[in-house]
Amino acid sequence: MAPWAVLRAVPDSFRDCLTRRPADPPLDPMRARRQHQGYRALLESGGFSTRLLPADEAHPDCCFIEDTAVLVGEAALATRPGHASRRGEVAPVAAALAAILPVRVMESPATLDGGDVLRVGQRLFVGESERTNAAGREALARFAAPYGFAMVAVPITGVLHLKSAATALDESTVLVFPGAVSPDAFAGLRVVAAEGDDPEAANVVRLPDTRILVAAHLPQSAAAVHAAGFTPVPCEVSELARADGGLTCLSIRRRAGLATAGP
Ligand code: CIR
C-alpha cells in the first residue's frame, strides 16, 4: 500500500484549544486552517496520499489527530488521551482507521497521547509526560510486543509531549532538543541537536521521498536538518504552534517500504 496519512480539519472552535499559556492575541481558526491546508499539500508533495476527516466543533483540538491513535505493525491502537476534554476525539478516528487496519482501543486507567510515541527502528520511545501515564506506556508495550517492538520510557522536561522535542530523521538518526530530552535516551542512535530556545525545532516529519518537513517559523530547525545531511522543507505552522501543536501532531502517517509501520 502506498504511503498514506490521515488528517482532521480545523474547527471554528480552534480558538478554544488547550494551551499551556493563554493565547494573546486569541487563536485564529482561519489562519490555522490555511496553514493546515499548506501542510496537507506538502505531505502530498512528499509522497503521502492523504485523507481529511471532518472537523468536530465540540473538540477544539481535533486537528491534532496524532494524539488519538498509534500505528504499530499492521494494526492501530486507539489511545485514551491524557486530557479528558480530548477523549471524544478518538471514536471517529478509530472508525476511519478500522477501514484500513485492525484497531484496538486503550482502556482506563491507561492514558496516552500519540505525541508521546516516537518509533525508531524496532524501538518505541514513549514520553513520561503529564498526558501519558505508566499504565498507558505498559498498554502500548503489550500491544507492540507481538510486532517485535521494545518500549523505552523517556523522561521529558518542560514540553507537552516527547515529540515536542525529539523526532526521527531516518531509521538511525534522531533530532533532539537537549534542554527537554536527554540525548542519552537514544542509545545506539545518531543524535543531532536542535539549537536555539524552542524545543519544537526538533519536531519534524519524515516524508516518503526522504525530505524532512520543518516548521518555517523556526529556521534553526531547517539548519539542523540540513547540517545533518537531509533536505528540509519549510512548512508554515506558526498558528497551530500557538496551540502547542507541532508538525507531527497534525497527521497519523504510514510510510511505504517499512516492514513495520509507526509514528
Ligand atoms: C493539546 O494541548 O492537547 C493541544 N492543544 C495540542 C496537542 C499537540 N499534539 C501533539 O503535538 N501531538
Short mmCIF file of C-alpha atoms and ligand atoms in Angstrom, two decimals:
data_model
loop_
_atom_site.label_atom_id
_atom_site.label_comp_id
_atom_site.label_asym_id
_atom_site.label_seq_id
_atom_site.Cartn_x
_atom_site.Cartn_y
_atom_site.Cartn_z
CA MET A 1 0.00 0.00 0.00
CA ALA A 2 1.28 3.48 -0.89
CA PRO A 3 2.24 5.84 1.94
CA TRP A 4 -0.82 7.42 3.48
CA ALA A 5 -1.71 9.98 6.11
CA VAL A 6 -4.98 10.81 7.85
CA LEU A 7 -5.66 14.41 8.88
CA ARG A 8 -8.55 16.12 10.61
CA ALA A 9 -9.82 19.55 9.66
CA VAL A 10 -9.51 22.63 11.88
CA PRO A 11 -12.83 23.59 13.57
CA ASP A 12 -14.01 27.17 14.19
CA SER A 13 -13.75 26.24 17.88
CA PHE A 14 -9.95 26.05 17.39
CA ARG A 15 -9.90 29.39 19.23
CA ASP A 16 -10.75 27.39 22.39
CA CYS A 17 -7.87 24.92 22.11
CA LEU A 18 -5.99 23.80 25.18
CA THR A 19 -2.88 25.96 25.54
CA ARG A 20 -0.10 25.83 28.09
CA ARG A 21 -0.06 29.63 28.18
CA PRO A 22 -3.02 31.94 27.43
CA ALA A 23 -3.09 32.76 23.71
CA ASP A 24 -2.70 36.51 23.20
CA PRO A 25 -3.89 37.56 20.67
CA PRO A 26 -6.61 34.88 20.52
CA LEU A 27 -6.07 31.88 18.27
CA ASP A 28 -7.18 32.43 14.68
CA PRO A 29 -9.03 29.41 13.16
CA MET A 30 -8.89 30.80 9.62
CA ARG A 31 -5.14 31.25 9.73
CA ALA A 32 -4.73 27.80 11.29
CA ARG A 33 -6.90 26.34 8.53
CA ARG A 34 -4.81 27.92 5.78
CA GLN A 35 -1.65 26.55 7.36
CA HIS A 36 -3.27 23.15 7.75
CA GLN A 37 -4.10 23.13 4.04
CA GLY A 38 -0.50 24.01 3.21
CA TYR A 39 0.72 21.19 5.45
CA ARG A 40 -1.54 18.73 3.69
CA ALA A 41 -0.25 19.86 0.29
CA LEU A 42 3.36 19.38 1.41
CA LEU A 43 2.62 15.88 2.74
CA GLU A 44 1.19 15.05 -0.68
CA SER A 45 4.17 16.59 -2.49
CA GLY A 46 6.43 14.30 -0.47
CA GLY A 47 4.60 11.12 -1.38
CA PHE A 48 1.74 10.65 1.07
CA SER A 49 -1.79 10.19 -0.16
CA THR A 50 -3.99 11.94 2.37
CA ARG A 51 -7.48 11.64 3.74
CA LEU A 52 -9.09 14.54 5.61
CA LEU A 53 -11.62 13.70 8.31
CA PRO A 54 -14.23 16.35 9.09
CA ALA A 55 -13.69 18.74 11.99
CA ASP A 56 -15.66 18.30 15.20
CA GLU A 57 -16.75 21.65 16.65
CA ALA A 58 -17.23 20.03 20.07
CA HIS A 59 -13.50 19.25 20.15
CA PRO A 60 -11.33 22.35 19.55
CA ASP A 61 -8.11 20.28 19.49
CA CYS A 62 -9.35 17.69 16.98
CA CYS A 63 -6.92 18.72 14.22
CA PHE A 64 -4.10 17.37 16.43
CA ILE A 65 -5.12 13.90 15.31
CA GLU A 66 -1.78 12.23 16.06
CA ASP A 67 -2.70 12.05 19.73
CA THR A 68 -5.68 9.75 19.10
CA ALA A 69 -4.04 6.66 17.58
CA VAL A 70 -0.66 4.95 17.24
CA LEU A 71 0.15 2.72 14.27
CA VAL A 72 2.21 -0.34 15.15
CA GLY A 73 3.00 -3.13 12.73
CA GLU A 74 -0.17 -3.96 10.83
CA ALA A 75 -2.53 -2.54 13.43
CA ALA A 76 -3.52 0.62 15.29
CA LEU A 77 -4.00 1.33 18.96
CA ALA A 78 -6.67 3.97 19.55
CA THR A 79 -5.48 5.93 22.55
CA ARG A 80 -7.12 7.30 25.67
CA PRO A 81 -5.81 10.89 25.61
CA GLY A 82 -4.44 12.26 28.84
CA HIS A 83 -6.65 15.35 28.86
CA ALA A 84 -10.27 14.35 29.42
CA SER A 85 -11.56 17.06 27.05
CA ARG A 86 -9.92 15.24 24.14
CA ARG A 87 -11.26 11.71 24.68
CA GLY A 88 -14.28 12.29 22.46
CA GLU A 89 -11.95 12.84 19.50
CA VAL A 90 -10.94 9.20 19.38
CA ALA A 91 -14.00 7.26 18.15
CA PRO A 92 -14.32 8.83 14.66
CA VAL A 93 -10.59 8.43 14.08
CA ALA A 94 -10.69 4.81 15.21
CA ALA A 95 -13.64 4.19 12.87
CA ALA A 96 -11.78 5.69 9.91
CA LEU A 97 -8.65 3.65 10.65
CA ALA A 98 -10.71 0.48 11.08
CA ALA A 99 -11.44 0.62 7.35
CA ILE A 100 -7.71 0.11 6.75
CA LEU A 101 -6.28 -1.75 9.76
CA PRO A 102 -7.37 -3.72 12.80
CA VAL A 103 -7.86 -1.25 15.66
CA ARG A 104 -7.69 -1.95 19.37
CA VAL A 105 -8.90 0.60 21.92
CA MET A 106 -6.90 1.54 25.02
CA GLU A 107 -8.83 1.27 28.27
CA SER A 108 -8.95 3.15 31.59
CA PRO A 109 -6.89 3.81 33.68
CA ALA A 110 -4.32 3.97 30.89
CA THR A 111 -3.74 7.35 29.27
CA LEU A 112 -1.51 8.03 26.29
CA ASP A 113 -1.19 10.79 23.69
CA GLY A 114 0.26 9.74 20.34
CA GLY A 115 2.53 12.78 20.53
CA ASP A 116 4.47 10.89 23.17
CA VAL A 117 5.30 7.95 20.91
CA LEU A 118 8.38 8.04 18.71
CA ARG A 119 9.20 4.92 16.70
CA VAL A 120 12.77 4.45 15.54
CA GLY A 121 13.70 1.03 14.17
CA GLN A 122 12.23 -1.59 16.47
CA ARG A 123 12.00 0.69 19.48
CA LEU A 124 9.08 2.79 20.64
CA PHE A 125 10.32 5.70 22.73
CA VAL A 126 7.45 6.91 24.93
CA GLY A 127 7.45 10.17 26.88
CA GLU A 128 6.84 10.35 30.60
CA SER A 129 4.58 13.36 30.12
CA GLU A 130 1.61 14.71 32.04
CA ARG A 131 -0.64 13.21 29.33
CA THR A 132 0.79 9.67 29.24
CA ASN A 133 0.85 7.53 32.38
CA ALA A 134 2.69 4.33 33.25
CA ALA A 135 -0.41 2.25 32.50
CA GLY A 136 -0.57 3.85 29.04
CA ARG A 137 3.06 3.06 28.35
CA GLU A 138 2.57 -0.51 29.52
CA ALA A 139 -0.58 -0.95 27.40
CA LEU A 140 1.33 0.23 24.34
CA ALA A 141 4.25 -2.06 25.19
CA ARG A 142 1.89 -5.07 25.40
CA PHE A 143 0.21 -4.09 22.14
CA ALA A 144 3.50 -3.63 20.30
CA ALA A 145 5.46 -6.62 21.64
CA PRO A 146 3.98 -9.16 19.17
CA TYR A 147 5.27 -6.96 16.33
CA GLY A 148 8.79 -7.14 17.75
CA PHE A 149 8.92 -3.65 19.30
CA ALA A 150 10.53 -2.79 22.62
CA MET A 151 9.21 0.16 24.62
CA VAL A 152 11.64 2.68 26.13
CA ALA A 153 10.26 5.20 28.64
CA VAL A 154 11.81 8.66 28.22
CA PRO A 155 11.74 11.44 30.85
CA ILE A 156 10.91 14.88 29.40
CA THR A 157 11.22 18.38 30.84
CA GLY A 158 9.14 21.47 30.12
CA VAL A 159 7.36 20.21 26.97
CA LEU A 160 3.90 18.80 26.29
CA HIS A 161 4.98 15.57 24.59
CA LEU A 162 8.15 13.65 23.79
CA LYS A 163 7.84 14.53 20.10
CA SER A 164 7.58 18.22 21.01
CA ALA A 165 11.34 17.90 21.41
CA ALA A 166 12.54 14.72 19.64
CA THR A 167 11.72 13.14 16.26
CA ALA A 168 13.45 10.85 13.77
CA LEU A 169 15.23 11.91 10.58
CA ASP A 170 15.69 8.32 9.42
CA GLU A 171 15.86 4.85 10.95
CA SER A 172 19.10 5.58 12.79
CA THR A 173 19.08 9.35 13.40
CA VAL A 174 17.07 11.47 15.84
CA LEU A 175 16.77 15.23 16.10
CA VAL A 176 16.62 16.26 19.75
CA PHE A 177 16.27 19.47 21.77
CA PRO A 178 18.68 18.60 24.58
CA GLY A 179 17.13 21.00 27.11
CA ALA A 180 13.94 18.93 27.11
CA VAL A 181 15.06 15.37 26.34
CA SER A 182 18.41 13.86 27.25
CA PRO A 183 20.32 12.53 24.21
CA ASP A 184 21.29 9.60 26.46
CA ALA A 185 17.77 8.23 25.97
CA PHE A 186 18.60 7.24 22.40
CA ALA A 187 21.40 4.71 22.91
CA GLY A 188 22.84 3.40 19.66
CA LEU A 189 21.35 6.14 17.51
CA ARG A 190 22.98 9.17 15.95
CA VAL A 191 21.68 12.21 17.84
CA VAL A 192 21.51 15.60 16.12
CA ALA A 193 20.90 18.59 18.41
CA ALA A 194 18.41 21.35 17.61
CA GLU A 195 19.81 24.71 18.70
CA GLY A 196 18.01 27.82 19.94
CA ASP A 197 15.39 28.20 22.64
CA ASP A 198 12.34 26.47 21.16
CA PRO A 199 12.07 22.69 21.67
CA GLU A 200 9.64 22.47 18.73
CA ALA A 201 12.63 22.96 16.40
CA ALA A 202 13.15 19.23 16.97
CA ASN A 203 9.60 18.39 15.82
CA VAL A 204 9.84 17.39 12.16
CA VAL A 205 8.08 14.96 9.80
CA ARG A 206 9.86 12.49 7.52
CA LEU A 207 8.37 12.45 4.04
CA PRO A 208 8.35 9.25 1.97
CA ASP A 209 10.73 10.92 -0.50
CA THR A 210 13.22 11.30 2.44
CA ARG A 211 12.91 15.09 2.66
CA ILE A 212 12.10 16.49 6.10
CA LEU A 213 9.21 18.83 6.84
CA VAL A 214 10.31 21.58 9.26
CA ALA A 215 8.48 24.50 10.87
CA ALA A 216 9.10 27.60 8.74
CA HIS A 217 8.97 29.92 11.77
CA LEU A 218 11.92 28.07 13.36
CA PRO A 219 14.85 28.45 10.93
CA GLN A 220 17.15 26.68 13.39
CA SER A 221 15.18 23.52 12.61
CA ALA A 222 15.99 23.66 8.89
CA ALA A 223 19.61 24.48 9.75
CA ALA A 224 19.98 21.40 11.98
CA VAL A 225 18.31 19.13 9.42
CA HIS A 226 20.48 20.47 6.61
CA ALA A 227 23.69 20.18 8.66
CA ALA A 228 22.80 16.55 9.38
CA GLY A 229 22.71 15.81 5.65
CA PHE A 230 18.97 15.90 4.99
CA THR A 231 16.81 18.19 2.85
CA PRO A 232 14.46 20.41 4.89
CA VAL A 233 11.08 21.52 3.51
CA PRO A 234 9.71 24.55 5.41
CA CYS A 235 6.02 24.47 6.31
CA GLU A 236 4.06 27.37 7.85
CA VAL A 237 2.54 26.14 11.12
CA SER A 238 3.02 29.14 13.42
CA GLU A 239 -0.68 29.48 14.29
CA LEU A 240 -1.02 25.77 15.01
CA ALA A 241 2.12 26.00 17.15
CA ARG A 242 0.44 28.69 19.27
CA ALA A 243 -1.97 25.92 20.32
CA ASP A 244 1.05 23.76 21.28
CA GLY A 245 0.81 21.63 18.14
CA GLY A 246 3.81 20.62 16.09
CA LEU A 247 4.16 19.18 12.61
CA THR A 248 3.83 15.57 13.71
CA CYS A 249 0.60 16.09 15.59
CA LEU A 250 -1.37 17.12 12.51
CA SER A 251 -1.46 13.66 10.95
CA ILE A 252 -1.32 9.92 11.51
CA ARG A 253 1.13 8.62 8.94
CA ARG A 254 2.24 5.39 7.40
CA ARG A 255 5.23 5.35 5.10
CA ALA A 256 5.78 2.67 2.46
CA GLY A 257 8.73 0.35 2.40
CA LEU A 258 8.69 -0.39 6.09
CA ALA A 259 8.45 -3.93 7.31
CA THR A 260 6.60 -2.37 10.19
CA ALA A 261 4.72 0.90 10.44
CA GLY A 262 4.85 3.51 13.11
CA PRO A 263 4.51 7.10 14.13
C1 CIR B 1 -3.29 19.90 23.44
O1 CIR B 1 -2.90 20.57 24.39
O2 CIR B 1 -3.65 18.74 23.57
C2 CIR B 1 -3.32 20.54 22.07
N1 CIR B 1 -3.62 21.94 22.19
C3 CIR B 1 -2.02 20.35 21.36
C4 CIR B 1 -1.73 18.90 21.05
C5 CIR B 1 -0.47 18.74 20.29
N2 CIR B 1 -0.24 17.37 19.99
C6 CIR B 1 0.92 16.90 19.58
O3 CIR B 1 1.88 17.61 19.47
N3 CIR B 1 0.99 15.59 19.34
#
